[in-house]
Amino acid sequence: EATYLVGLGKNKLDAAQGLEDPGLTEVEGLIKRLDELKSMKSGELTTMLNNRKDELQREARRQGAIAATNYAHRQNAKKAKEEAAIREELEGGFRKFDSGDYSRASSEFLRIAENTTNAGAKDRAIKLARQVKEFGQAYSNARDIDVDSPEAAVKYWDVALTQLKQIDPNSPKINEITNKLAHGLVMKGRSNNAKQDYGAAAQAYKRALEIKPGLGEAKEGLSSLKSRSHEVYLQAYSTRERDPQEAMKMFKAVMSMTAPGEDDYDKSK
């Protein structure tokens, strides 16, 4: 019976190959029966049963892993095929977008949404039509304002960058807009610093470094603010009883100008 069960277990495993779910329940039942036989026998038969049981369990694990890998590959291939079909449906809208005609690109995505029979393409086209419209408006506003006031253009560059990353994460315009936004944030930091709004200045410099790590102008701005942090802390401390709200504002500014763990930061909390 043991030999028969081992052979049957191998047949079940062979039949399970390539299935999405290897269905090892029957194999597990055979392993249980081998355990029952083992308890009834002794000596060489017990050793043989142990070896066969281990072999069957190893093979079950191996076939289970193969089946799971094959299933994952089929799912990935299916998703890639579906994505390619959606992208093909949307190609006309993307061509207009890449040419810089954002108004017509938005209209084209709406046209695609109305005419496609692909549900995934329809949903994507509706979303893209809205995103492209918002991007086009923000991009146009940012370019117009940036000439005279880079810091005022920041909010528009910010919207444009957010939308563009959703529309096309690989767009070459991302680098252009990132540079414009970072420059505007540096200018905003300098402007706030000149107004002695140190908290807002620090936030602008930090945001510039978030989107463009290592930006020298932003690092220099933060370094300059940090050198004044103790002076601002002392002003806040001396003001705390006369004008608690103003003192609180200055303490918050000190926390923006310094880093956690630094003396002035910890005392300002």
Tab-separated table of C-alpha atoms in Angstrom:
chain	number	residue	atom	x	y	z
A	1	GLU	CA	0.000	0.000	0.000
A	2	ALA	CA	2.852	2.384	0.812
A	3	THR	CA	4.402	1.898	-2.624
A	4	TYR	CA	1.052	2.456	-4.270
A	5	LEU	CA	0.436	5.646	-2.270
A	6	VAL	CA	3.850	7.057	-3.145
A	7	GLY	CA	3.263	6.393	-6.828
A	8	LEU	CA	-0.201	7.912	-6.644
A	9	GLY	CA	1.213	11.009	-4.904
A	10	LYS	CA	3.718	11.514	-7.702
A	11	ASN	CA	0.974	11.193	-10.314
A	12	LYS	CA	-1.098	13.845	-8.523
A	13	LEU	CA	1.883	16.181	-8.482
A	14	ASP	CA	2.534	15.610	-12.182
A	15	ALA	CA	-1.098	16.446	-12.945
A	16	ALA	CA	-0.834	19.628	-10.871
A	17	GLN	CA	1.966	21.106	-13.013
A	18	GLY	CA	0.993	24.273	-14.882
A	19	LEU	CA	-2.252	24.779	-12.982
A	20	GLU	CA	-3.013	28.174	-11.426
A	21	ASP	CA	-3.728	26.368	-8.122
A	22	PRO	CA	-1.680	23.167	-7.793
A	23	GLY	CA	-4.478	21.633	-5.654
A	24	LEU	CA	-2.284	19.754	-3.191
A	25	THR	CA	-5.153	18.678	-0.911
A	26	GLU	CA	-5.140	15.121	-2.273
A	27	VAL	CA	-1.379	14.901	-1.970
A	28	GLU	CA	-1.620	16.035	1.642
A	29	GLY	CA	-4.152	13.243	2.233
A	30	LEU	CA	-1.714	10.697	0.842
A	31	ILE	CA	1.006	12.020	3.127
A	32	LYS	CA	-1.371	11.594	6.075
A	33	ARG	CA	-2.030	7.963	5.062
A	34	LEU	CA	1.709	7.336	4.911
A	35	ASP	CA	1.908	8.629	8.490
A	36	GLU	CA	-0.798	6.141	9.502
A	37	LEU	CA	1.088	3.249	7.862
A	38	LYS	CA	4.287	4.340	9.541
A	39	SER	CA	2.642	4.039	12.953
A	40	MET	CA	1.655	0.439	12.147
A	41	LYS	CA	5.038	-0.730	10.850
A	42	SER	CA	8.614	-0.658	12.062
A	43	GLY	CA	12.186	-1.154	10.961
A	44	GLU	CA	13.041	-0.868	7.274
A	45	LEU	CA	9.447	-0.090	6.252
A	46	THR	CA	9.352	2.864	8.654
A	47	THR	CA	12.598	4.218	7.187
A	48	MET	CA	11.297	3.742	3.658
A	49	LEU	CA	8.045	5.499	4.512
A	50	ASN	CA	9.899	8.419	6.100
A	51	ASN	CA	12.114	8.820	3.038
A	52	ARG	CA	9.179	8.607	0.639
A	53	LYS	CA	7.144	11.046	2.706
A	54	ASP	CA	10.002	13.580	2.715
A	55	GLU	CA	10.469	13.103	-1.028
A	56	LEU	CA	6.766	13.632	-1.657
A	57	GLN	CA	6.668	16.764	0.502
A	58	ARG	CA	9.720	18.261	-1.233
A	59	GLU	CA	8.215	17.577	-4.634
A	60	ALA	CA	4.903	19.079	-3.540
A	61	ARG	CA	6.638	22.266	-2.446
A	62	ARG	CA	8.643	22.422	-5.664
A	63	GLN	CA	5.614	21.927	-7.889
A	64	GLY	CA	3.645	24.459	-5.841
A	65	ALA	CA	6.369	27.066	-6.337
A	66	ILE	CA	6.528	26.337	-10.077
A	67	ALA	CA	2.762	26.630	-10.427
A	68	ALA	CA	2.714	29.926	-8.485
A	69	THR	CA	5.522	31.354	-10.637
A	70	ASN	CA	3.807	30.297	-13.861
A	71	TYR	CA	0.561	31.865	-12.687
A	72	ALA	CA	2.316	35.155	-11.835
A	73	HIS	CA	3.973	35.215	-15.266
A	74	ARG	CA	0.648	34.630	-17.009
A	75	GLN	CA	-0.979	37.392	-14.982
A	76	ASN	CA	1.838	39.839	-15.776
A	77	ALA	CA	1.640	38.994	-19.467
A	78	LYS	CA	-2.111	39.487	-19.413
A	79	LYS	CA	-1.783	42.894	-17.722
A	80	ALA	CA	0.926	43.976	-20.174
A	81	LYS	CA	-1.287	43.001	-23.109
A	82	GLU	CA	-4.254	44.891	-21.664
A	83	GLU	CA	-2.097	47.970	-21.009
A	84	ALA	CA	-0.737	47.894	-24.556
A	85	ALA	CA	-4.289	47.774	-25.931
A	86	ILE	CA	-5.300	50.761	-23.783
A	87	ARG	CA	-2.217	52.736	-24.803
A	88	GLU	CA	-2.977	52.073	-28.484
A	89	GLU	CA	-6.502	53.435	-28.034
A	90	LEU	CA	-5.128	56.596	-26.384
A	91	GLU	CA	-2.309	57.213	-28.852
A	92	GLY	CA	-4.090	60.016	-30.730
A	93	GLY	CA	-4.504	62.038	-27.541
A	94	PHE	CA	-0.882	61.532	-26.522
A	95	ARG	CA	0.372	62.660	-29.956
A	96	LYS	CA	-1.451	65.972	-29.560
A	97	PHE	CA	-0.220	66.280	-25.978
A	98	ASP	CA	3.403	65.697	-27.014
A	99	SER	CA	3.054	68.377	-29.699
A	100	GLY	CA	2.107	70.917	-27.027
A	101	ASP	CA	-1.502	71.362	-28.161
A	102	TYR	CA	-3.019	70.705	-24.745
A	103	SER	CA	-6.502	71.982	-25.535
A	104	ARG	CA	-6.869	69.706	-28.550
A	105	ALA	CA	-5.277	66.835	-26.623
A	106	SER	CA	-7.921	67.149	-23.907
A	107	SER	CA	-10.674	67.207	-26.541
A	108	GLU	CA	-9.168	64.174	-28.267
A	109	PHE	CA	-9.168	62.173	-25.046
A	110	LEU	CA	-12.859	63.025	-24.578
A	111	ARG	CA	-13.557	61.896	-28.154
A	112	ILE	CA	-11.761	58.618	-27.488
A	113	ALA	CA	-13.784	58.098	-24.306
A	114	GLU	CA	-17.018	58.541	-26.239
A	115	ASN	CA	-16.105	56.117	-29.042
A	116	THR	CA	-13.987	53.339	-27.528
A	117	THR	CA	-15.427	49.946	-26.554
A	118	ASN	CA	-12.469	49.267	-24.254
A	119	ALA	CA	-13.681	49.999	-20.694
A	120	GLY	CA	-10.138	50.531	-19.403
A	121	ALA	CA	-9.335	52.978	-22.205
A	122	LYS	CA	-12.599	54.828	-21.613
A	123	ASP	CA	-11.899	55.378	-17.908
A	124	ARG	CA	-8.299	56.395	-18.593
A	125	ALA	CA	-9.297	58.785	-21.388
A	126	ILE	CA	-11.848	60.592	-19.199
A	127	LYS	CA	-9.235	61.027	-16.468
A	128	LEU	CA	-6.575	62.161	-18.950
A	129	ALA	CA	-8.900	64.744	-20.497
A	130	ARG	CA	-9.277	66.419	-17.088
A	131	GLN	CA	-5.598	66.134	-16.183
A	132	VAL	CA	-4.395	67.507	-19.528
A	133	LYS	CA	-6.765	70.456	-19.261
A	134	GLU	CA	-5.532	71.301	-15.749
A	135	PHE	CA	-1.921	70.844	-16.826
A	136	GLY	CA	-2.333	73.102	-19.863
A	137	GLN	CA	-3.895	75.906	-17.835
A	138	ALA	CA	-1.303	75.692	-15.047
A	139	TYR	CA	1.619	75.466	-17.484
A	140	SER	CA	0.419	78.486	-19.446
A	141	ASN	CA	-0.115	80.568	-16.293
A	142	ALA	CA	3.260	79.565	-14.880
A	143	ARG	CA	5.163	80.566	-18.027
A	144	ASP	CA	3.415	83.935	-18.199
A	145	ILE	CA	4.009	84.806	-14.544
A	146	ASP	CA	7.497	83.307	-14.220
A	147	VAL	CA	9.042	86.006	-16.403
A	148	ASP	CA	8.394	88.764	-13.856
A	149	SER	CA	7.798	86.851	-10.622
A	150	PRO	CA	9.224	83.304	-10.297
A	151	GLU	CA	8.044	83.055	-6.690
A	152	ALA	CA	4.452	83.874	-7.705
A	153	ALA	CA	4.603	81.217	-10.433
A	154	VAL	CA	5.427	78.497	-7.885
A	155	LYS	CA	1.819	77.432	-7.290
A	156	TYR	CA	1.233	77.009	-11.019
A	157	TRP	CA	4.468	75.106	-11.631
A	158	ASP	CA	3.509	72.885	-8.700
A	159	VAL	CA	0.122	72.006	-10.224
A	160	ALA	CA	1.676	71.477	-13.649
A	161	LEU	CA	4.323	69.104	-12.261
A	162	THR	CA	1.779	67.088	-10.268
A	163	GLN	CA	-0.500	66.643	-13.283
A	164	LEU	CA	2.326	65.881	-15.702
A	165	LYS	CA	3.690	63.077	-13.533
A	166	GLN	CA	0.259	61.443	-13.690
A	167	ILE	CA	-0.213	62.027	-17.419
A	168	ASP	CA	3.229	60.814	-18.517
A	169	PRO	CA	5.828	59.935	-15.842
A	170	ASN	CA	8.505	59.778	-18.568
A	171	SER	CA	7.814	63.158	-20.146
A	172	PRO	CA	10.971	65.177	-20.893
A	173	LYS	CA	9.084	68.264	-19.679
A	174	ILE	CA	9.270	66.983	-16.103
A	175	ASN	CA	12.895	68.093	-15.842
A	176	GLU	CA	12.100	71.543	-17.249
A	177	ILE	CA	9.204	72.114	-14.846
A	178	THR	CA	11.136	70.727	-11.876
A	179	ASN	CA	13.927	73.244	-12.523
A	180	LYS	CA	11.445	76.110	-12.848
A	181	LEU	CA	9.640	75.118	-9.652
A	182	ALA	CA	12.866	74.730	-7.683
A	183	HIS	CA	14.101	78.148	-8.860
A	184	GLY	CA	10.784	79.739	-7.921
A	185	LEU	CA	10.938	78.188	-4.453
A	186	VAL	CA	14.449	79.544	-3.913
A	187	MET	CA	13.265	83.007	-4.924
A	188	LYS	CA	10.271	82.612	-2.607
A	189	GLY	CA	12.623	81.656	0.214
A	190	ARG	CA	14.754	84.746	-0.367
A	191	SER	CA	11.681	86.975	-0.515
A	192	ASN	CA	10.337	85.612	2.770
A	193	ASN	CA	13.754	85.901	4.359
A	194	ALA	CA	13.879	89.579	3.407
A	195	LYS	CA	10.462	90.029	5.079
A	196	GLN	CA	11.852	88.257	8.174
A	197	ASP	CA	9.270	85.500	7.694
A	198	TYR	CA	11.892	82.900	8.497
A	199	GLY	CA	9.528	79.962	8.901
A	200	ALA	CA	8.064	80.429	5.412
A	201	ALA	CA	11.560	80.963	4.001
A	202	ALA	CA	12.798	77.695	5.513
A	203	GLN	CA	9.786	75.794	4.188
A	204	ALA	CA	10.398	77.115	0.673
A	205	TYR	CA	14.077	76.106	0.724
A	206	LYS	CA	13.242	72.660	2.097
A	207	ARG	CA	10.612	72.090	-0.566
A	208	ALA	CA	13.129	73.083	-3.241
A	209	LEU	CA	15.508	70.446	-1.890
A	210	GLU	CA	12.745	67.840	-1.853
A	211	ILE	CA	12.116	68.170	-5.575
A	212	LYS	CA	15.741	68.878	-6.514
A	213	PRO	CA	18.087	67.310	-3.923
A	214	GLY	CA	21.462	68.955	-3.606
A	215	LEU	CA	20.341	72.300	-5.040
A	216	GLY	CA	23.111	74.664	-3.928
A	217	GLU	CA	21.012	77.836	-3.676
A	218	ALA	CA	18.487	76.123	-1.402
A	219	LYS	CA	21.205	74.623	0.799
A	220	GLU	CA	22.870	78.020	1.127
A	221	GLY	CA	19.526	79.601	2.047
A	222	LEU	CA	18.910	77.061	4.792
A	223	SER	CA	22.453	77.459	6.089
A	224	SER	CA	21.977	81.213	6.295
A	225	LEU	CA	18.722	80.785	8.196
A	226	LYS	CA	20.278	78.308	10.596
A	227	SER	CA	23.011	80.819	11.474
A	228	ARG	CA	20.294	83.227	12.612
A	229	SER	CA	18.161	80.676	14.448
A	230	HIS	CA	19.595	81.394	17.901
A	231	GLU	CA	19.015	85.108	17.473
A	232	VAL	CA	15.372	84.443	16.546
A	233	TYR	CA	15.046	82.077	19.500
A	234	LEU	CA	16.243	84.781	21.897
A	235	GLN	CA	13.781	87.280	20.391
A	236	ALA	CA	10.961	84.787	20.857
A	237	TYR	CA	11.986	84.075	24.418
A	238	SER	CA	12.058	87.759	25.341
A	239	THR	CA	8.671	88.303	23.680
A	240	ARG	CA	6.825	85.318	25.182
A	241	GLU	CA	5.171	87.237	28.064
A	242	ARG	CA	4.456	90.494	26.245
A	243	ASP	CA	3.085	88.884	23.046
A	244	PRO	CA	2.601	85.096	23.395
A	245	GLN	CA	1.179	84.673	19.874
A	246	GLU	CA	4.100	86.438	18.216
A	247	ALA	CA	6.526	84.470	20.374
A	248	MET	CA	4.846	81.202	19.342
A	249	LYS	CA	5.194	82.189	15.689
A	250	MET	CA	8.913	82.841	16.173
A	251	PHE	CA	9.427	79.571	18.068
A	252	LYS	CA	7.836	77.714	15.137
A	253	ALA	CA	10.126	79.591	12.780
A	254	VAL	CA	13.142	78.453	14.812
A	255	MET	CA	11.966	74.848	14.491
A	256	SER	CA	11.803	75.293	10.701
A	257	MET	CA	15.273	76.862	10.639
A	258	THR	CA	16.888	74.057	12.648
A	259	ALA	CA	16.709	70.270	12.855
A	260	PRO	CA	15.307	67.949	15.553
A	261	GLY	CA	17.891	67.282	18.220
A	262	GLU	CA	19.512	70.702	17.949
A	263	ASP	CA	19.412	72.809	21.095
A	264	ASP	CA	17.313	75.704	19.772
A	265	TYR	CA	14.880	73.308	18.087
A	266	ASP	CA	14.283	71.303	21.260
A	267	LYS	CA	13.903	74.420	23.431
A	268	SER	CA	11.384	75.895	20.973
A	269	LYS	CA	9.033	72.894	21.105
